Each structure stands twice: as C-alpha cells, then as structure tokens.
Coordinates of C-alpha atoms in Angstrom, one line a residue:
Chain A
M1 CA 201.4 -120.6 164.6
S2 CA 202.2 -116.9 164.0
H3 CA 199.1 -115.0 162.3
T4 CA 199.8 -111.4 161.3
R5 CA 197.0 -109.1 162.0
Q6 CA 194.3 -111.6 162.3
A7 CA 190.5 -111.3 162.9
P8 CA 187.7 -113.5 163.0
A9 CA 187.4 -115.5 159.8
G10 CA 183.6 -115.8 159.6
S11 CA 182.6 -112.4 160.2
P12 CA 182.4 -109.5 157.7
A13 CA 185.6 -107.5 156.9
P14 CA 184.7 -103.9 158.6
P15 CA 183.6 -101.4 156.1
E16 CA 186.9 -99.5 156.5
A17 CA 188.8 -102.4 155.6
R18 CA 186.8 -102.9 152.3
A19 CA 187.0 -99.2 151.6
A20 CA 190.7 -99.0 152.0
T21 CA 190.5 -101.8 149.2
L22 CA 193.7 -102.6 147.4
S23 CA 195.6 -100.2 145.2
L24 CA 196.3 -101.8 141.8
P25 CA 199.1 -100.3 140.0
E26 CA 198.3 -98.9 136.6
T27 CA 201.3 -100.3 135.1
V28 CA 203.7 -103.2 135.9
D29 CA 206.6 -104.1 133.9
G30 CA 205.6 -103.7 130.4
W31 CA 201.8 -104.0 131.1
S32 CA 199.0 -101.3 131.7
R33 CA 195.6 -101.1 132.4
P34 CA 192.7 -98.7 132.0
T35 CA 192.1 -96.3 134.8
A36 CA 188.8 -97.6 136.0
L37 CA 188.2 -101.2 137.2
R38 CA 184.8 -103.1 135.8
R39 CA 182.5 -103.6 138.5
I40 CA 180.2 -106.5 138.2
E41 CA 177.6 -106.9 141.1
A42 CA 176.0 -110.2 142.1
A43 CA 172.8 -109.8 139.8
G44 CA 175.5 -109.5 136.7
I45 CA 177.6 -112.4 137.4
F46 CA 176.0 -114.7 135.1
D47 CA 176.1 -112.2 132.4
Y48 CA 179.8 -112.0 133.0
M49 CA 180.3 -115.8 133.2
D50 CA 177.5 -118.0 132.5
G51 CA 177.9 -121.3 133.7
A52 CA 180.8 -120.4 136.3
G53 CA 178.9 -117.7 138.3
E54 CA 177.1 -120.3 140.4
L55 CA 180.5 -121.2 142.1
Y56 CA 180.6 -117.8 143.4
V57 CA 177.3 -117.5 144.2
A58 CA 177.7 -120.9 146.2
Y59 CA 179.7 -118.9 148.4
R60 CA 178.6 -115.7 149.7
F61 CA 179.6 -113.5 147.0
D62 CA 179.3 -109.7 147.0
H63 CA 180.8 -108.4 143.7
L64 CA 183.6 -108.6 141.4
D65 CA 186.1 -106.0 139.9
V66 CA 187.7 -106.8 136.7
T67 CA 190.7 -105.0 134.8
E68 CA 193.0 -106.3 132.2
Y69 CA 196.6 -105.2 131.8
A70 CA 197.8 -105.1 128.2
S71 CA 201.2 -105.3 126.6
P72 CA 202.3 -104.7 123.2
D73 CA 203.8 -108.0 122.8
Q74 CA 203.7 -110.3 126.0
G75 CA 199.7 -110.9 125.9
E76 CA 197.3 -109.5 128.6
I77 CA 196.9 -110.3 132.2
L78 CA 193.4 -110.6 133.6
V79 CA 192.8 -109.4 137.3
E80 CA 189.6 -110.6 138.8
L81 CA 189.0 -109.7 142.5
Y82 CA 185.9 -111.3 143.9
W83 CA 184.7 -109.8 147.0
M84 CA 183.1 -112.2 149.3
Q85 CA 181.0 -111.7 152.5
T86 CA 183.6 -113.3 154.9
S87 CA 187.0 -114.5 154.6
D88 CA 185.9 -118.2 155.1
D89 CA 184.0 -117.5 151.7
A90 CA 187.0 -116.3 150.2
Y91 CA 189.1 -119.4 151.8
G92 CA 186.3 -121.7 150.4
L93 CA 187.1 -120.7 146.8
L94 CA 190.7 -121.0 147.1
S95 CA 190.1 -124.6 148.8
G96 CA 188.4 -126.0 145.7
D97 CA 191.7 -126.8 144.5
W98 CA 195.1 -126.8 146.4
G99 CA 197.0 -127.7 143.5
G100 CA 199.7 -125.3 142.2
E101 CA 202.9 -123.9 143.7
P102 CA 202.5 -121.9 147.1
V103 CA 203.9 -118.5 146.7
A104 CA 204.6 -116.3 149.8
L105 CA 203.2 -112.5 148.7
K106 CA 204.0 -111.0 152.2
E107 CA 206.9 -111.0 154.8
P108 CA 206.5 -112.8 157.2
V109 CA 204.1 -115.2 155.7
P110 CA 200.9 -115.5 157.4
A111 CA 200.3 -119.0 158.7
P112 CA 198.8 -121.3 158.1
G113 CA 199.2 -121.3 154.5
P114 CA 199.1 -121.4 151.6
R115 CA 197.3 -118.5 150.7
A116 CA 198.3 -118.0 147.2
L117 CA 198.9 -120.5 144.6
Y118 CA 200.7 -120.3 141.0
G119 CA 200.4 -122.4 138.2
A120 CA 200.9 -122.2 134.3
G121 CA 200.3 -118.4 134.4
L122 CA 197.4 -118.3 136.8
L123 CA 197.7 -117.0 140.3
R124 CA 195.0 -117.6 143.0
I125 CA 194.8 -115.7 146.1
W126 CA 192.8 -115.9 149.4
S127 CA 193.1 -112.5 151.2
D128 CA 190.6 -112.3 153.9
D129 CA 187.1 -111.5 152.3
L130 CA 188.6 -111.2 148.8
Y131 CA 189.4 -114.3 146.5
A132 CA 191.7 -113.0 143.4
R133 CA 192.8 -114.5 140.3
V134 CA 195.4 -113.2 138.3
L135 CA 195.9 -114.7 134.9
A136 CA 198.4 -114.2 132.1
T137 CA 197.2 -115.3 128.6
R138 CA 200.9 -116.0 127.9
E139 CA 202.9 -117.4 130.3
S140 CA 206.7 -116.4 130.5
D141 CA 209.3 -115.4 133.1
A142 CA 208.2 -111.8 132.6
A143 CA 204.6 -112.5 132.9
R144 CA 205.3 -114.5 136.0
R145 CA 207.0 -111.8 137.6
A146 CA 204.3 -109.4 136.5
V147 CA 201.6 -111.7 138.0
L148 CA 203.4 -112.2 141.3
A149 CA 203.8 -108.3 141.5
L150 CA 200.3 -107.8 140.9
G151 CA 199.7 -110.4 143.6
R152 CA 201.6 -108.7 146.2
A153 CA 199.9 -105.4 145.5
I154 CA 196.7 -107.0 146.0
V155 CA 197.7 -108.6 149.5
T156 CA 199.7 -105.3 150.6
G157 CA 197.9 -104.0 153.9
R158 CA 195.2 -106.5 154.0
R159 CA 194.2 -108.7 157.2
D160 CA 195.0 -112.4 157.4
P161 CA 192.4 -113.9 159.1
P162 CA 192.8 -117.7 159.9
P163 CA 191.1 -120.4 157.9
P164 CA 187.6 -121.4 158.8
R165 CA 187.6 -123.4 162.3
L166 CA 185.5 -126.1 160.9
A167 CA 188.0 -126.9 158.1
T168 CA 191.1 -126.7 160.9
S169 CA 189.1 -128.7 163.1
L170 CA 189.4 -131.9 160.9
P171 CA 191.1 -134.7 162.7
Q172 CA 194.5 -135.6 161.4
T173 CA 193.9 -139.2 161.7
A174 CA 191.1 -141.9 162.1
A175 CA 191.6 -145.7 162.3
E176 CA 194.7 -146.2 160.2
L177 CA 193.8 -143.2 157.9
T178 CA 195.4 -139.8 157.4
L179 CA 193.9 -136.8 156.7
R180 CA 195.0 -135.6 152.7
P181 CA 195.5 -131.8 153.2
D182 CA 195.1 -131.2 149.6
S183 CA 191.7 -132.8 149.7
V184 CA 190.0 -130.1 152.3
C185 CA 187.5 -128.1 150.8
F186 CA 185.2 -125.6 152.7
L187 CA 181.8 -125.4 151.1
R188 CA 178.2 -124.1 151.8
S189 CA 176.4 -125.6 148.6
H190 CA 175.7 -129.0 147.5
L191 CA 177.0 -127.7 144.0
V192 CA 180.4 -127.3 145.6
L193 CA 179.8 -130.6 147.5
N194 CA 179.1 -132.4 144.3
S195 CA 182.5 -130.8 142.7
A196 CA 184.6 -132.2 145.6
Y197 CA 182.7 -135.3 146.1
F198 CA 179.2 -136.2 144.4
V199 CA 176.9 -137.1 147.1
S200 CA 173.4 -136.4 145.3
Q201 CA 171.9 -134.7 142.3
R202 CA 169.7 -132.8 144.7
D203 CA 170.4 -131.2 148.0
I204 CA 169.8 -134.0 150.5
L205 CA 172.0 -132.3 153.4
S206 CA 170.1 -128.9 153.2
L207 CA 173.3 -126.8 152.8
G208 CA 173.1 -123.1 152.2
P209 CA 174.8 -119.8 153.1
S210 CA 174.0 -120.1 156.9
V211 CA 175.7 -123.7 157.0
E212 CA 179.1 -124.6 157.1
A213 CA 180.8 -127.8 155.7
V214 CA 183.9 -129.2 154.9
A215 CA 184.6 -132.4 152.5
A216 CA 187.9 -134.2 153.2
R217 CA 189.5 -137.6 152.1
Y218 CA 191.2 -139.9 154.3
G219 CA 192.9 -142.7 152.3
N220 CA 190.1 -143.6 149.7
A221 CA 187.4 -142.9 152.6
R222 CA 185.8 -139.5 152.5
L223 CA 184.5 -137.5 155.4
V224 CA 182.0 -134.5 155.2
L225 CA 181.7 -132.6 158.3
V226 CA 178.7 -130.0 158.4
R227 CA 177.7 -127.4 161.0
Y228 CA 174.4 -125.9 161.0
P229 CA 172.9 -122.8 162.5
H230 CA 171.4 -124.9 165.1
A231 CA 170.5 -128.3 166.5
R232 CA 167.2 -128.8 164.9
A233 CA 168.5 -128.0 161.3
A234 CA 171.0 -130.7 162.0
R235 CA 168.5 -133.2 163.1
L236 CA 166.2 -132.5 160.1
A237 CA 169.2 -132.6 157.7
L238 CA 170.2 -136.0 158.8
E239 CA 167.0 -137.4 158.6
K240 CA 166.5 -136.1 155.1
F241 CA 170.0 -137.5 154.2
R242 CA 169.3 -141.0 155.9
T243 CA 166.0 -141.3 153.9
A244 CA 167.4 -140.3 150.4
Y245 CA 170.9 -142.1 151.1
L246 CA 171.1 -144.6 153.7
P247 CA 167.4 -146.1 154.1
E248 CA 168.6 -149.1 155.2
T249 CA 169.7 -147.5 158.5
R250 CA 167.7 -146.7 161.6
A251 CA 166.7 -143.2 162.9
G252 CA 169.2 -142.2 165.5
A253 CA 172.2 -140.1 166.4
T254 CA 174.6 -142.8 164.5
G255 CA 174.3 -145.2 162.0
S256 CA 176.1 -147.1 159.4
A257 CA 175.8 -149.6 156.3
K258 CA 177.4 -151.6 153.7
I259 CA 176.6 -150.0 150.5
E260 CA 177.6 -150.1 146.9
D261 CA 181.1 -148.4 147.3
G262 CA 182.1 -149.3 151.0
W263 CA 180.7 -148.4 154.2
A264 CA 178.8 -145.2 155.0
G265 CA 177.6 -143.8 157.9
F266 CA 176.6 -140.7 160.1
G267 CA 177.0 -139.1 163.4
L268 CA 175.1 -136.3 164.8
S269 CA 176.0 -134.0 168.0
G270 CA 174.3 -130.8 168.5
R271 CA 174.7 -128.9 165.2
G272 CA 177.3 -131.0 163.7
L273 CA 176.8 -133.8 161.6
A274 CA 179.6 -136.1 160.3
L275 CA 179.2 -138.2 157.3
A276 CA 181.7 -141.0 156.1
F277 CA 181.8 -142.5 152.6
E278 CA 183.7 -145.3 151.0
A279 CA 185.3 -146.5 154.4
P280 CA 186.6 -149.9 154.1
D281 CA 185.0 -151.5 156.8
R282 CA 182.4 -150.8 159.6
E283 CA 185.2 -149.9 162.0
T284 CA 186.9 -147.3 160.0
A285 CA 183.8 -145.7 159.2
A286 CA 182.9 -145.6 162.8
S287 CA 186.4 -144.4 163.8
L288 CA 186.2 -141.6 161.3
I289 CA 182.7 -140.8 162.6
A290 CA 183.7 -140.7 165.9
A291 CA 186.9 -138.5 165.6
A292 CA 184.9 -136.0 163.5
V293 CA 182.1 -135.8 166.1
Q294 CA 184.7 -135.3 168.8
A295 CA 186.3 -132.5 166.7
I296 CA 183.2 -130.7 166.4
E297 CA 182.0 -131.1 169.8
T298 CA 185.6 -129.7 170.7
L299 CA 184.9 -126.7 168.6
E300 CA 181.4 -126.1 169.9
A301 CA 183.0 -126.1 173.5
S302 CA 185.2 -123.4 172.2
H303 CA 182.2 -121.2 171.4
E304 CA 183.6 -120.3 168.1
Chain B
M1 CA 160.8 -131.5 138.6
S2 CA 159.5 -133.0 142.0
D3 CA 158.2 -136.0 140.2
R4 CA 161.6 -137.3 139.3
R5 CA 163.6 -139.4 141.9
V6 CA 166.8 -138.1 143.6
V7 CA 169.7 -139.6 141.8
T8 CA 172.6 -140.2 144.5
R9 CA 176.3 -141.5 144.3
R10 CA 174.9 -144.9 145.2
D11 CA 172.6 -144.9 141.8
F12 CA 175.6 -143.7 140.1
V13 CA 177.7 -146.6 141.5
R14 CA 175.1 -149.1 140.7
D15 CA 174.6 -148.0 137.4
T16 CA 178.2 -147.6 136.3
A17 CA 178.8 -151.3 137.8
G18 CA 175.4 -152.3 135.7
A19 CA 176.4 -150.5 132.4
A20 CA 178.3 -153.6 130.9
V21 CA 175.2 -155.6 131.0
G22 CA 172.6 -152.6 130.1
V23 CA 171.3 -151.6 133.2
S24 CA 170.3 -147.9 133.6
L25 CA 169.5 -145.4 136.0
V26 CA 166.2 -145.3 134.5
G27 CA 165.1 -148.9 134.6
L28 CA 165.6 -151.9 132.4
G29 CA 163.1 -150.8 129.4
W30 CA 165.9 -149.1 127.5
A31 CA 168.4 -151.8 128.1
E32 CA 165.8 -154.1 126.6
Q33 CA 164.9 -151.9 123.5
A34 CA 168.8 -151.5 123.1
V35 CA 169.4 -155.2 122.8
R36 CA 166.8 -155.4 120.3
E37 CA 167.9 -152.4 118.3
S38 CA 171.5 -153.0 118.3
R39 CA 172.7 -149.6 117.8
S40 CA 176.1 -148.3 116.4
A41 CA 177.7 -145.0 116.2
D42 CA 180.9 -143.9 114.3
V43 CA 183.0 -141.0 115.9
I44 CA 186.2 -139.6 113.9
L45 CA 189.1 -138.6 115.7
V46 CA 191.6 -136.3 113.5
R47 CA 194.8 -135.0 115.2
D48 CA 197.8 -133.1 113.6
Q49 CA 200.9 -132.3 115.5
R50 CA 201.2 -129.3 113.6
V51 CA 198.0 -127.5 114.1
L52 CA 199.2 -125.7 117.0
S53 CA 202.6 -123.5 117.5
P54 CA 204.3 -123.8 121.0
S55 CA 202.5 -120.6 121.7
H56 CA 199.3 -121.9 120.8
D57 CA 198.5 -120.2 117.7
V58 CA 196.5 -122.2 115.2
D59 CA 198.1 -123.0 111.7
V60 CA 194.8 -122.6 109.7
S61 CA 196.1 -124.6 106.7
V62 CA 196.7 -127.5 108.9
L63 CA 193.5 -127.1 110.5
R64 CA 191.7 -126.8 107.2
E65 CA 193.2 -130.3 106.2
M66 CA 192.1 -131.7 109.3
L67 CA 188.5 -130.4 108.9
G68 CA 188.5 -132.0 105.1
E69 CA 189.6 -135.2 106.6
T70 CA 187.1 -135.2 109.3
V71 CA 184.1 -134.4 107.0
T72 CA 184.7 -136.9 104.4
R73 CA 185.5 -139.6 107.1
V74 CA 182.0 -138.9 109.0
T75 CA 180.2 -138.7 105.6
G76 CA 182.2 -141.3 103.4
K77 CA 182.4 -138.9 100.7
A78 CA 185.5 -138.5 98.5
S79 CA 186.3 -135.1 98.8
P80 CA 185.4 -132.4 101.5
R81 CA 183.2 -130.5 99.0
E82 CA 181.1 -133.5 98.7
A83 CA 180.9 -134.3 102.3
W84 CA 179.5 -130.8 103.2
R85 CA 177.2 -131.1 100.3
S86 CA 176.0 -134.3 101.7
L87 CA 175.2 -132.5 105.0
V88 CA 174.0 -129.4 104.1
K89 CA 172.0 -128.0 101.0
P90 CA 172.6 -124.7 99.2
E91 CA 169.1 -123.4 100.1
D92 CA 169.6 -124.2 103.7
T93 CA 170.1 -121.5 106.6
V94 CA 173.1 -122.8 108.4
G95 CA 173.7 -121.9 111.9
L96 CA 177.1 -122.6 113.5
V97 CA 176.9 -123.0 117.2
A98 CA 180.2 -122.2 118.7
T99 CA 181.1 -122.1 122.6
P100 CA 181.3 -118.1 122.6
H101 CA 183.5 -117.6 125.7
L102 CA 185.1 -119.2 128.6
N103 CA 187.4 -121.5 126.7
P104 CA 185.7 -120.8 123.5
T105 CA 186.1 -122.5 120.1
H106 CA 188.8 -121.2 118.3
E107 CA 187.9 -118.5 115.8
E108 CA 189.8 -120.5 113.3
V109 CA 187.5 -123.4 113.5
I110 CA 184.5 -121.2 112.9
A111 CA 186.2 -119.5 110.0
S112 CA 187.2 -122.8 108.4
V113 CA 183.9 -124.4 108.6
R114 CA 182.4 -121.2 107.1
A115 CA 184.8 -121.4 104.2
A116 CA 184.3 -125.1 103.8
L117 CA 180.5 -124.4 103.6
V118 CA 180.7 -121.5 100.9
D119 CA 183.1 -123.8 99.1
A120 CA 180.1 -126.4 99.0
G121 CA 177.7 -123.9 97.6
V122 CA 176.2 -122.4 100.5
P123 CA 175.7 -118.5 100.1
A124 CA 177.9 -116.8 102.6
E125 CA 174.8 -114.7 103.7
R126 CA 172.9 -118.1 104.4
I127 CA 175.7 -119.1 107.2
R128 CA 175.3 -117.4 110.5
L129 CA 176.5 -117.6 114.0
A130 CA 173.7 -119.2 115.6
Q131 CA 174.8 -119.3 119.4
G132 CA 172.1 -117.8 121.6
G133 CA 168.3 -117.7 122.4
P134 CA 165.6 -119.9 120.8
D135 CA 165.2 -117.5 117.9
K136 CA 168.5 -118.5 116.7
A137 CA 167.9 -122.0 116.3
E138 CA 164.3 -121.1 114.7
A139 CA 166.1 -119.0 112.0
C140 CA 168.3 -121.7 110.8
T141 CA 167.2 -124.9 108.7
A142 CA 170.6 -126.8 109.7
L143 CA 173.0 -126.7 112.5
I144 CA 176.6 -127.5 112.8
S145 CA 177.6 -127.8 116.3
L146 CA 181.0 -126.5 117.2
P147 CA 181.5 -126.8 120.8
G148 CA 185.0 -126.5 122.6
L149 CA 186.1 -129.8 124.5
K150 CA 185.9 -129.0 128.4
A151 CA 185.1 -130.2 131.7
H152 CA 182.4 -128.3 133.6
W153 CA 182.0 -127.9 137.4
L154 CA 178.2 -128.3 137.3
T155 CA 177.6 -130.8 134.7
G156 CA 180.7 -132.6 134.7
M157 CA 181.1 -132.2 130.8
G158 CA 180.2 -128.8 129.2
T159 CA 180.8 -129.8 125.7
V160 CA 178.3 -131.4 123.1
L161 CA 175.1 -131.6 125.2
K162 CA 175.5 -128.3 127.1
N163 CA 176.2 -126.4 123.8
Y164 CA 172.5 -126.0 123.1
I165 CA 171.5 -125.0 126.5
M166 CA 170.6 -121.4 125.4
Y167 CA 168.2 -122.8 122.8
S168 CA 165.9 -123.8 125.7
G169 CA 165.2 -120.1 126.6
H170 CA 165.5 -120.9 130.0
P171 CA 169.2 -121.9 130.7
S172 CA 169.0 -121.8 134.5
R173 CA 166.5 -124.5 134.3
Y174 CA 169.2 -126.8 133.1
H175 CA 171.8 -126.0 135.5
D176 CA 172.8 -127.6 138.8
E177 CA 170.9 -130.7 139.7
N178 CA 168.9 -130.3 136.7
N179 CA 171.8 -130.7 134.2
D180 CA 170.6 -134.4 133.3
R181 CA 167.8 -132.8 131.5
L182 CA 170.0 -131.0 128.9
G183 CA 169.2 -133.9 126.2
E184 CA 165.6 -132.7 125.9
I185 CA 166.8 -129.5 124.5
W186 CA 168.0 -131.3 121.6
L187 CA 164.3 -132.6 121.1
L188 CA 162.7 -129.0 121.5
P189 CA 160.6 -128.5 118.0
H190 CA 163.2 -125.5 116.8
V191 CA 165.9 -127.7 117.5
K192 CA 165.1 -131.1 116.8
G193 CA 166.5 -132.8 113.7
K194 CA 168.6 -129.8 112.4
T195 CA 171.9 -130.8 113.9
R196 CA 173.9 -132.1 110.6
L197 CA 177.3 -132.5 112.3
V198 CA 178.7 -132.3 115.8
L199 CA 182.1 -131.2 115.4
V200 CA 184.3 -130.6 118.8
D201 CA 187.1 -128.3 119.0
A202 CA 189.8 -130.5 120.8
L203 CA 192.7 -128.4 119.7
R204 CA 193.5 -127.3 123.5
P205 CA 190.6 -128.9 125.9
L206 CA 190.1 -128.1 129.5
C207 CA 190.2 -131.2 131.7
D208 CA 189.2 -129.6 135.1
K209 CA 187.6 -126.4 136.7
G210 CA 185.8 -125.6 133.5
P211 CA 184.3 -123.4 132.2
Q212 CA 186.4 -120.8 133.8
P213 CA 189.6 -121.4 132.3
D214 CA 192.8 -122.7 134.5
P215 CA 196.0 -123.0 132.3
R216 CA 196.9 -125.9 134.4
Y217 CA 194.2 -128.0 133.1
L218 CA 194.5 -126.9 129.4
W219 CA 196.6 -129.0 127.1
D220 CA 197.6 -129.1 123.4
Y221 CA 195.4 -132.2 122.1
K222 CA 195.6 -130.9 119.0
G223 CA 192.3 -132.7 117.5
L224 CA 189.1 -132.5 116.1
I225 CA 186.2 -135.0 117.1
A226 CA 183.2 -135.5 114.8
G227 CA 180.0 -137.6 114.3
T228 CA 176.2 -137.5 113.6
D229 CA 175.1 -138.9 117.0
P230 CA 175.7 -136.4 119.4
V231 CA 175.7 -138.5 122.5
A232 CA 178.3 -140.7 121.0
V233 CA 180.7 -137.6 120.4
E234 CA 180.1 -136.6 123.8
A235 CA 180.9 -140.0 125.1
V236 CA 184.4 -140.2 123.3
C237 CA 185.0 -136.6 124.6
L238 CA 184.4 -137.8 128.3
K239 CA 186.5 -140.6 127.8
I240 CA 189.6 -138.3 126.7
I241 CA 188.7 -136.0 129.4
T242 CA 188.6 -138.7 132.2
A243 CA 191.9 -140.5 130.7
K244 CA 193.8 -137.0 130.9
R245 CA 192.8 -136.5 134.3
E246 CA 194.0 -139.7 135.3
A247 CA 197.3 -139.0 133.7
L248 CA 197.7 -135.7 135.4
R249 CA 196.9 -137.0 138.8
G250 CA 198.5 -140.4 138.5
E251 CA 195.3 -142.0 140.0
P252 CA 191.6 -142.2 139.1
W253 CA 190.3 -138.9 139.4
P254 CA 186.8 -139.0 137.9
L255 CA 184.7 -136.1 137.2
S256 CA 182.6 -134.6 139.8
P257 CA 179.8 -134.4 139.4
P258 CA 179.6 -137.4 137.2
P259 CA 178.2 -136.5 133.7
L260 CA 174.7 -137.7 134.2
C261 CA 173.5 -135.6 131.1
V262 CA 175.6 -137.9 128.7
Q263 CA 173.8 -141.3 130.2
M264 CA 170.4 -139.5 130.1
A265 CA 170.9 -138.3 126.7
D266 CA 171.0 -142.0 125.5
K267 CA 168.8 -143.5 128.0
R268 CA 165.9 -140.9 128.7
Y269 CA 165.9 -138.9 125.5
G270 CA 167.2 -141.4 123.0
L271 CA 169.7 -139.1 121.3
G272 CA 172.3 -141.7 120.3
T273 CA 174.6 -144.0 122.3
C274 CA 176.8 -143.3 125.2
M275 CA 177.9 -147.1 125.3
M276 CA 181.6 -147.4 124.3
G277 CA 180.9 -150.9 122.8
E278 CA 178.5 -149.6 120.5
I279 CA 180.9 -146.5 119.2
M280 CA 183.6 -147.0 116.6
I281 CA 186.2 -144.5 116.8
K282 CA 188.1 -144.1 113.7
R283 CA 191.4 -142.2 114.5
V284 CA 193.3 -140.3 111.8
G285 CA 196.8 -138.6 112.1
W286 CA 199.1 -138.1 115.2
A287 CA 198.7 -140.8 117.7
E288 CA 200.5 -139.8 120.5
G289 CA 198.6 -139.0 123.9
T290 CA 195.4 -140.1 121.8
L291 CA 193.8 -141.2 125.3
V292 CA 191.0 -142.9 123.8

C-alpha cells in the first residue's frame, strides 16, 4: 500500500488544512458558477434537504458548501461539499454505496481505493474530511469531462488518510465465506445500519457519534462489528441487543441461536462487539464471530 | 412512544412469512377483521412510451392523455371531465399536494391536473398548491395527492404515505424509527377524508438512495399510478420499486429499512389494504418493463 500524505483517519483535519480548503474554478469548459459558495451550517441541513439531512447528521457533519455551475445549453452541474469532522465520517458516506465506476482524480492514486466513484452524471468523492457530490443534470461526454475536472480540483492538495481501521480490520474469510468488499459500510448510527442492513426499528446497539461500526456481507451472512468508547459501554450494548433481539440466548460473552432467518450470534471482547446474522449454521456463525473478535483484538492491541 | 414494542428484523421476517395467512406485526385481531370484511381496491397503472423524450423532457399532450385515461379508469366515468367532477365539486377548495423537491413531482403533472380541474369546473382560484404545514390542509376541502415515486433511505418508501408528513406540524416525529406512524397523519382532523385521489408521478422514479437523487437509480418508467386507496397505491409502488431493484442487481435487493409504514397504514390505521391479493391492478398502455 502506498499512501500519499497520510494522516490519522479518525482525527479531525487540522484547521490549516480546512482553511486551505479547495479552490473551485469559476468556470470549467462551458459551465460557470457564482463567485460565492452557499454555506449551510449543521442547523440548516434539514431546510436544505428535509428527509436526507439525517444521513449527514448520522455521521459527524460540520457544514455544507454548495454551488451550481450553469451552462447556456448543457444543463447544470451541482457541487455539494459536505465537510465532516473526520476523514472516517467522510469515508462512511462513500461506503454507503460502492457502486459506480472507480475514477482516479490524483496521480499517484492513493491506496487503498476507490476514493471516487462516477455513475450516470454523479461523481462521489471521499477526500480526507470532505465528502463531495458533483452532479450533472444532463449527462453527456462534455458533462462527464467537466464533472471529473471539478473532482480533480476538489481533491488537489488535500490529504489522503487511510480508511477507518475498523473497516480494514474485517476478516477476509470466515468458515467458507468470503467478505464482499462492495458491502462494507462504515457507520455510527442505527439509521445508517438499518439502511445497510435492517436490525431493529430502535437503536438496540446504543450506536452514536462516539461509536464506530462496520456492516459487511459474507455470502448471504452478515457481520456487524462495533467498537465502543469503553468496555462497559460494549457490555451494556450487548445486553440491550441480546434482550431485544436474541432473548433465547443466555448472558455471556458469546452466544448464538437459530432464529427466523438463520443463525444469529454475538461475541464480546473488551470494547468490541461482533454480531452475525443469517449464517447458514451454528458453526458458520461461530466462525464469523470468532474471526471478527480476533480482528478487533488485533486492532486493540495495536492501540489504534 | 415508549409504550410501543420494538420492531426488529425478526418481527419483520415473521410477518412477511405470515402475511400470506394474514398474521401481522400488531397481532391477529386485524387479520380476523380482514377475513370478515373481504376488502378490495383497484389501482390504475397507465404508461406511455412517448411521454418522455430521450433527454427525459415531458410531452405534455401525451401526459394529458395518460391523465385522462387514469382518472376515467379510477372512477369508471366515460370522460375525464366527468371523472374529475365525480372526485371534486366546483365549490371545493382543491389542494394539490406534490413532492416539492429532491426528485420532485414533475411540474407538467401538476399543471395538467390543474388544467383538468379547471376544465371540470373548479375555479382556478380554488385550486392551490397545498404541500406544507397543517394550515395548508385546513384551507382545503379536497386534496389530490401527487407524490413522486421514490425509495427513501429512512422509511424504505417515500411516496404516498410520506407525502403528508408536513401536515403533522411535527415532521421530525415521524422520521427515523417512528416512520411506521406515518399513517396516523392521514387521520388527523384537518386531513381525514379529504383525499379524493392519489396520483403518483412514476414518469421517472428513483429506486434507491432517495430522496437525494442519484441518477444511477432513476429510470424512465413513464407511468402514472392512481387510486383512491392510498395504501393499495403505495403497495403497488413498493412492488415496482422492489422489482426494479432486483432487476438492477440481478439478485434480491430488498428495501432497507423495510417500509413498515405501508403495513402499519393498513393494519394499525386502517387506511386501506397493503395485501396484493386484495388489490386489482388495471394496466393500460406500454407493457414493457411494467414490473408489476
């Protein structure tokens, strides 16, 4: 892995990095924008996009800058710059959907990728503490070129921290099952978890801004790996989950049960909690949980 | 809402498995009632391949034909004018409740409905855009719901039932885990009984990541979906969105979170039927890719 100008992913970008911000061109090909960007603070996100603002707030959202490039005859290009508190949060937003064509906006390409995905006129970018959407209202070759040019302008000179360690710690295989990389979703909120994999209408895992979690798929089985701020929080969360979801299991650090859609189980280690869902049998559930617990123990041992 | 039990994936899986025999999330009482009442609802699906250009521009003349076909089929009347007259009266104050932004209802759909109402004898000054707070609904004696068809990342579906969320006066109370309560808004005194027609703009729906538009998940369905039972219309919309998602991925790709609000609108609030076995879909026009 060759990281370019890497910095810790979970820590906020230094103020100078943010102040340097990015330099959006005033014109790109046949499109031009107003001089000033429109600023939407956290408190105003729901006015800007009622019903979608929760997604950004579910990560640690700071503010949004918006501008629109207009063209006399080629439609508009909307640029939304979601400034998050950390790179991990911006990564989380991109990880909600790994679909689209990976595009390289920098040379050399920061690894691991992808960090930018294009599809049907929409470019989505994770760049340090920034998640950006660049959307052409009318897709065309010219619009694609302009969108990618704007993407390059957005990432130029910015840091490329690695993905969240929790996400890259996931076991690649467990039992006979292999991790589906396109299913890895980093999250902090049960709303996002439910969007990736519905567990419960209520937050029965005590997720929140200080919690890191990742949901992933192994064949048809699912793994949810959560890291709490401290071990007590993890123990309490497990008890809440077990009571609400797997009451047929006994209290303890591990457990599993056959339920309506397969085998489900849990494993607790320190401040880490691993949950398996829809495993085909008890052994697979146990293997998945054991591999995840080992991954989080390795992560904890590295003091990251 | 601490008095309500937590709905988990397990409940949903159980309920989906039990749906065929009428078992519900909220107990067996509803199922017994349903058997007694033997409900049914018609949903009209009109599609025309000509209504959108390759660049997705709306052909208004084709749209108006589709609209006329839709309302005559919903009402069983001989002409669009008669059909609209059976839905609203000239003395009504008619509110058009459209999706205002984030993959909004096409302006051409709103304008065509407005023109049809005027043609049916409703004075233009008695037709208003009524999306917004409770006062918007209070000011109307009749409502035409005109949502755009889309998936929604918080509620599964963000179409018919969610279209009235602002009428609650407290939309945040129906977000997140409380979205299963969306149906109760339709029973608020200033809303209840006013909806004369649910007409879904399915010209270019959004099957994932709504409401914020992602063009990868938009497609030209070129349809209008309508009925007088909001739950039945939503259920058909859900079927279409689900089928499109599976077609895109080539494997089951269920909406997540599951749209609990649809089932609850039926079983808890009695707004209509979500049971496909009780819904008669009447299809008109372009058949390719109907998905339902």
